[in-house]
């Protein structure tokens, strides 16, 4: 068990604790001077239920057993950090609202009705939800919005993303997040102005559309580039992730920021624009 017993510490639950991001988050919390791990949540079918999360990670027990008991976990915490899946995140948001917790969500793939539920839950919980917790990616989005707002429609916009060969979705949630921000700035609907596939002989670019390209290979953590392609000049803004812990850093940054906020549904853009003192 951690010897961090100061009651001023931030008590944290990690959902999906045995996954890649979950393990990174557990490690970050165990090492953070202001945080203490109070629960490691896993799915009900997990073979790790009842096993010490530290033993799973590196063989050294930390006194926190993996559990699927959401209610019990939320009784003794200040915050939930959640990189799981949409259905589970919605269940966690319900509990966060009931217990008036901070809920940091790195999950993607929410349906409109699920997103509406997060909005409802945020009346009582402080929720930060983003498809990508990287501070750099969110700065990229901010810069892309500025460039989009500055240029006219003679500039075509393409979003190129690359990830490791085991990634299941395409385009990435981050690429779609960037596309949504750009579409909003251009006052268009991404659902009707996105080009995801070009194959065949009649593939001329449609004016005003946002194009997406995906690369899959090797162990690429994540690369995103937004291209503004005009008749006389090209502008490209890119971000290359070198280590998955940068997403963990962003989640902890969002957690520290959200603790001092009123209930509401926030994005990492809010964290970047309004944060003036909380740091990882």
Coordinates of C-alpha atoms in Angstrom, one line a residue:
X1 CA 0.0 0.0 0.0
X2 CA 1.2 3.5 -0.8
X3 CA 2.5 5.4 2.3
X4 CA 1.0 8.6 1.0
X5 CA -1.6 9.1 3.7
X6 CA -2.0 12.9 3.6
X7 CA -5.7 13.7 3.4
X8 CA -5.0 16.6 1.1
X9 CA -3.9 14.2 -1.6
X10 CA -6.1 13.5 -4.6
X11 CA -7.7 10.1 -4.4
X12 CA -7.8 8.5 -7.8
X13 CA -9.6 5.5 -9.5
X14 CA -8.1 4.2 -12.7
X15 CA -10.7 2.4 -15.0
X16 CA -9.4 -0.2 -17.3
X17 CA -6.4 -0.5 -15.1
X18 CA -4.8 -3.5 -16.7
X19 CA -4.8 -2.1 -20.2
X20 CA -1.9 -0.3 -21.8
X21 CA -3.1 3.2 -20.9
X22 CA -4.5 2.0 -17.6
X23 CA -1.1 0.7 -16.5
X24 CA 0.6 3.9 -17.5
X25 CA -2.0 5.9 -15.5
X26 CA -1.5 3.6 -12.5
X27 CA 2.2 4.1 -12.6
X28 CA 1.9 7.9 -13.0
X29 CA -0.5 8.2 -10.0
X30 CA 1.8 6.0 -7.8
X31 CA 4.7 8.3 -8.6
X32 CA 2.8 11.6 -8.5
X33 CA 3.4 13.7 -5.3
X34 CA -0.2 14.9 -5.2
X35 CA -2.1 11.8 -6.1
X36 CA -2.9 8.4 -4.4
X37 CA -4.4 5.4 -6.1
X38 CA -7.6 4.1 -4.3
X39 CA -9.0 1.6 -6.8
X40 CA -8.1 -0.3 -10.0
X41 CA -11.2 -1.1 -12.0
X42 CA -11.4 -3.9 -14.6
X43 CA -14.2 -5.5 -16.5
X44 CA -16.3 -8.1 -14.8
X45 CA -14.9 -10.9 -16.9
X46 CA -11.3 -10.0 -16.2
X47 CA -9.0 -12.8 -14.9
X48 CA -7.2 -10.2 -12.8
X49 CA -10.0 -9.5 -10.3
X50 CA -8.6 -9.9 -6.8
X51 CA -5.0 -9.5 -8.0
X52 CA -2.8 -6.7 -6.8
X53 CA -2.4 -4.2 -9.7
X54 CA 1.2 -3.7 -8.7
X55 CA 1.9 -7.4 -9.1
X56 CA 0.4 -7.3 -12.6
X57 CA 2.6 -4.4 -13.6
X58 CA 6.0 -5.2 -12.2
X59 CA 5.6 -7.9 -9.5
X60 CA 5.6 -5.5 -6.6
X61 CA 2.3 -5.3 -4.7
X62 CA 0.9 -1.8 -3.9
X63 CA -2.1 -2.9 -1.8
X64 CA -4.7 -2.2 -4.4
X65 CA -6.6 -5.2 -5.8
X66 CA -8.2 -5.1 -9.2
X67 CA -12.0 -5.0 -8.9
X68 CA -15.2 -4.6 -11.0
X69 CA -17.1 -2.9 -8.2
X70 CA -17.7 0.6 -9.5
X71 CA -19.9 1.7 -6.6
X72 CA -17.4 0.7 -4.0
X73 CA -14.6 2.4 -5.9
X74 CA -16.5 5.7 -6.2
X75 CA -17.3 5.8 -2.5
X76 CA -13.7 6.5 -1.6
X77 CA -12.3 8.7 -4.3
X78 CA -12.1 12.2 -5.7
X79 CA -11.6 11.4 -9.4
X80 CA -11.9 8.7 -12.0
X81 CA -9.5 8.5 -14.9
X82 CA -11.0 6.5 -17.7
X83 CA -9.5 5.3 -21.0
X84 CA -12.0 2.5 -21.7
X85 CA -14.9 2.3 -24.1
X86 CA -18.1 4.3 -24.5
X87 CA -20.6 2.1 -22.7
X88 CA -18.4 1.8 -19.7
X89 CA -17.5 5.5 -19.6
X90 CA -21.2 6.3 -19.6
X91 CA -21.7 4.1 -16.5
X92 CA -18.7 5.7 -14.8
X93 CA -20.1 9.2 -15.6
X94 CA -23.4 8.3 -13.9
X95 CA -21.5 7.3 -10.8
X96 CA -19.3 10.5 -11.1
X97 CA -22.4 12.6 -11.1
X98 CA -23.9 10.9 -8.1
X99 CA -20.7 11.2 -6.1
X100 CA -19.8 14.7 -7.4
X101 CA -16.5 13.5 -8.7
X102 CA -14.0 14.6 -11.3
X103 CA -14.1 12.3 -14.4
X104 CA -11.3 12.4 -16.9
X105 CA -12.3 10.6 -20.1
X106 CA -9.9 9.6 -22.9
X107 CA -12.5 7.3 -24.4
X108 CA -13.7 7.9 -28.0
X109 CA -16.6 6.6 -30.1
X110 CA -19.5 8.1 -28.2
X111 CA -22.9 8.0 -29.9
X112 CA -24.9 11.3 -29.9
X113 CA -27.2 9.9 -27.2
X114 CA -24.1 8.9 -25.1
X115 CA -22.6 12.3 -25.5
X116 CA -25.9 13.8 -24.4
X117 CA -25.7 11.6 -21.3
X118 CA -22.3 13.0 -20.5
X119 CA -23.7 16.5 -20.8
X120 CA -26.4 15.5 -18.3
X121 CA -24.0 14.0 -15.9
X122 CA -21.8 17.1 -16.1
X123 CA -24.5 19.0 -14.2
X124 CA -23.1 17.4 -11.1
X125 CA -19.7 16.0 -12.1
X126 CA -16.6 17.8 -13.5
X127 CA -16.0 16.0 -16.7
X128 CA -13.1 16.5 -19.1
X129 CA -13.5 14.5 -22.3
X130 CA -11.1 14.4 -25.2
X131 CA -10.2 12.0 -28.0
X132 CA -6.6 12.9 -27.3
X133 CA -5.2 14.0 -24.0
X134 CA -1.8 15.2 -25.4
X135 CA -1.2 18.8 -24.8
X136 CA 0.6 19.0 -28.1
X137 CA -2.3 17.6 -30.1
X138 CA -4.7 20.0 -28.5
X139 CA -2.3 22.9 -29.4
X140 CA -2.3 21.5 -32.9
X141 CA -6.1 21.6 -33.0
X142 CA -6.0 25.2 -31.7
X143 CA -3.5 26.3 -34.4
X144 CA -5.5 24.4 -37.1
X145 CA -8.6 26.4 -36.1
X146 CA -6.7 29.7 -36.4
X147 CA -5.3 28.8 -39.8
X148 CA -8.7 27.5 -41.1
X149 CA -10.3 30.8 -40.0
X150 CA -7.6 32.8 -41.7
X151 CA -7.5 31.1 -45.1
X152 CA -10.3 31.1 -47.7
X153 CA -11.8 28.1 -49.5
X154 CA -9.2 28.0 -52.2
X155 CA -7.1 26.0 -49.7
X156 CA -7.9 22.3 -49.6
X157 CA -7.6 20.6 -46.2
X158 CA -6.2 17.1 -45.8
X159 CA -5.6 15.3 -42.5
X160 CA -3.0 12.5 -42.5
X161 CA -2.5 10.2 -39.5
X162 CA -0.2 7.3 -38.8
X163 CA -0.4 4.6 -36.1
X164 CA 1.0 1.2 -35.1
X165 CA -0.1 -1.9 -37.0
X166 CA -2.5 -3.1 -34.2
X167 CA -4.7 0.0 -34.2
X168 CA -8.3 -1.1 -34.8
X169 CA -10.0 2.0 -35.9
X170 CA -9.4 4.3 -39.0
X171 CA -9.3 7.2 -39.2
X172 CA -8.1 7.8 -35.7
X173 CA -10.3 9.4 -33.1
X174 CA -7.8 12.2 -33.0
X175 CA -8.0 12.8 -36.8
X176 CA -11.7 13.0 -36.5
X177 CA -11.4 15.4 -33.6
X178 CA -9.2 17.6 -35.7
X179 CA -11.6 17.3 -38.6
X180 CA -14.6 18.2 -36.5
X181 CA -12.8 21.3 -35.2
X182 CA -11.9 22.4 -38.7
X183 CA -15.4 21.8 -40.0
X184 CA -16.9 23.8 -37.2
X185 CA -14.6 26.7 -38.0
X186 CA -15.6 26.5 -41.7
X187 CA -19.3 26.2 -40.8
X188 CA -19.7 22.9 -42.5
X189 CA -20.9 19.5 -41.4
X190 CA -18.1 16.9 -41.3
X191 CA -20.7 14.1 -41.8
X192 CA -21.4 15.5 -45.3
X193 CA -18.0 17.0 -46.1
X194 CA -15.5 14.3 -45.4
X195 CA -13.6 12.2 -47.9
X196 CA -12.3 9.0 -46.3
X197 CA -11.5 6.8 -49.3
X198 CA -10.1 7.5 -52.8
X199 CA -10.0 4.5 -55.1
X200 CA -10.8 4.2 -58.8
X201 CA -10.7 6.5 -61.8
X202 CA -13.2 9.1 -60.7
X203 CA -11.5 10.4 -57.6
X204 CA -11.2 14.1 -58.3
X205 CA -11.2 16.2 -55.1
X206 CA -14.5 17.8 -54.2
X207 CA -14.2 21.5 -53.3
X208 CA -14.7 22.3 -49.7
X209 CA -14.3 18.7 -48.4
X210 CA -11.9 17.6 -45.7
X211 CA -9.8 14.6 -46.7
X212 CA -8.5 11.9 -44.4
X213 CA -5.6 9.5 -45.0
X214 CA -4.4 6.7 -42.6
X215 CA -1.1 4.9 -42.4
X216 CA -0.7 1.7 -40.3
X217 CA 2.6 0.1 -39.6
X218 CA 5.3 -0.9 -37.1
X219 CA 5.1 0.6 -33.6
X220 CA 4.1 4.2 -34.5
X221 CA 2.7 5.8 -31.3
X222 CA 0.8 8.5 -33.2
X223 CA 1.5 11.0 -35.9
X224 CA -1.0 13.7 -37.2
X225 CA -0.6 16.3 -39.9
X226 CA -3.0 18.9 -41.1
X227 CA -2.3 20.2 -44.6
X228 CA -3.7 23.4 -46.1
X229 CA -3.0 23.1 -49.8
X230 CA -3.5 26.3 -51.8
X231 CA -2.9 27.1 -55.5
X232 CA 0.4 28.9 -54.7
X233 CA 1.5 27.7 -51.3
X234 CA 1.1 24.9 -48.8
X235 CA 0.9 25.1 -45.0
X236 CA 1.4 22.0 -42.9
X237 CA 1.1 21.6 -39.1
X238 CA 2.1 18.3 -37.5
X239 CA 2.5 16.5 -34.2
X240 CA 4.5 13.4 -33.6
X241 CA 4.0 11.4 -30.4
X242 CA 7.2 9.7 -29.2
X243 CA 5.9 8.1 -25.9
X244 CA 2.5 7.0 -24.8
X245 CA 3.1 8.6 -21.4
X246 CA 2.4 12.0 -22.9
X247 CA -1.3 11.0 -22.9
X248 CA -0.9 10.1 -19.2
X249 CA 0.7 13.5 -18.5
X250 CA -2.2 15.2 -20.2
X251 CA -4.8 13.3 -18.2
X252 CA -3.1 14.2 -14.9
X253 CA -2.9 17.8 -16.1
X254 CA -6.6 17.8 -16.8
X255 CA -7.3 16.2 -13.5
X256 CA -5.5 18.9 -11.5
X257 CA -7.2 21.6 -13.5
X258 CA -10.7 20.1 -13.1
X259 CA -10.5 19.9 -9.4
X260 CA -10.9 23.7 -9.1
X261 CA -13.7 24.0 -11.7
X262 CA -17.5 24.0 -11.4
X263 CA -19.5 21.0 -12.6
X264 CA -19.5 20.9 -16.4
X265 CA -18.4 19.1 -19.5
X266 CA -15.0 20.4 -20.6
X267 CA -12.5 19.6 -23.3
X268 CA -8.7 19.8 -23.4
X269 CA -9.1 23.0 -25.2
X270 CA -10.7 24.4 -22.1
X271 CA -7.9 23.1 -20.0
X272 CA -5.3 24.7 -22.2
X273 CA -7.1 28.1 -22.5
X274 CA -8.1 28.5 -18.9
X275 CA -5.3 26.7 -17.0
X276 CA -2.9 29.2 -15.5
X277 CA -1.3 27.3 -12.5
X278 CA -2.1 23.6 -12.3
X279 CA 0.7 21.5 -13.8
X280 CA 1.7 17.9 -14.0

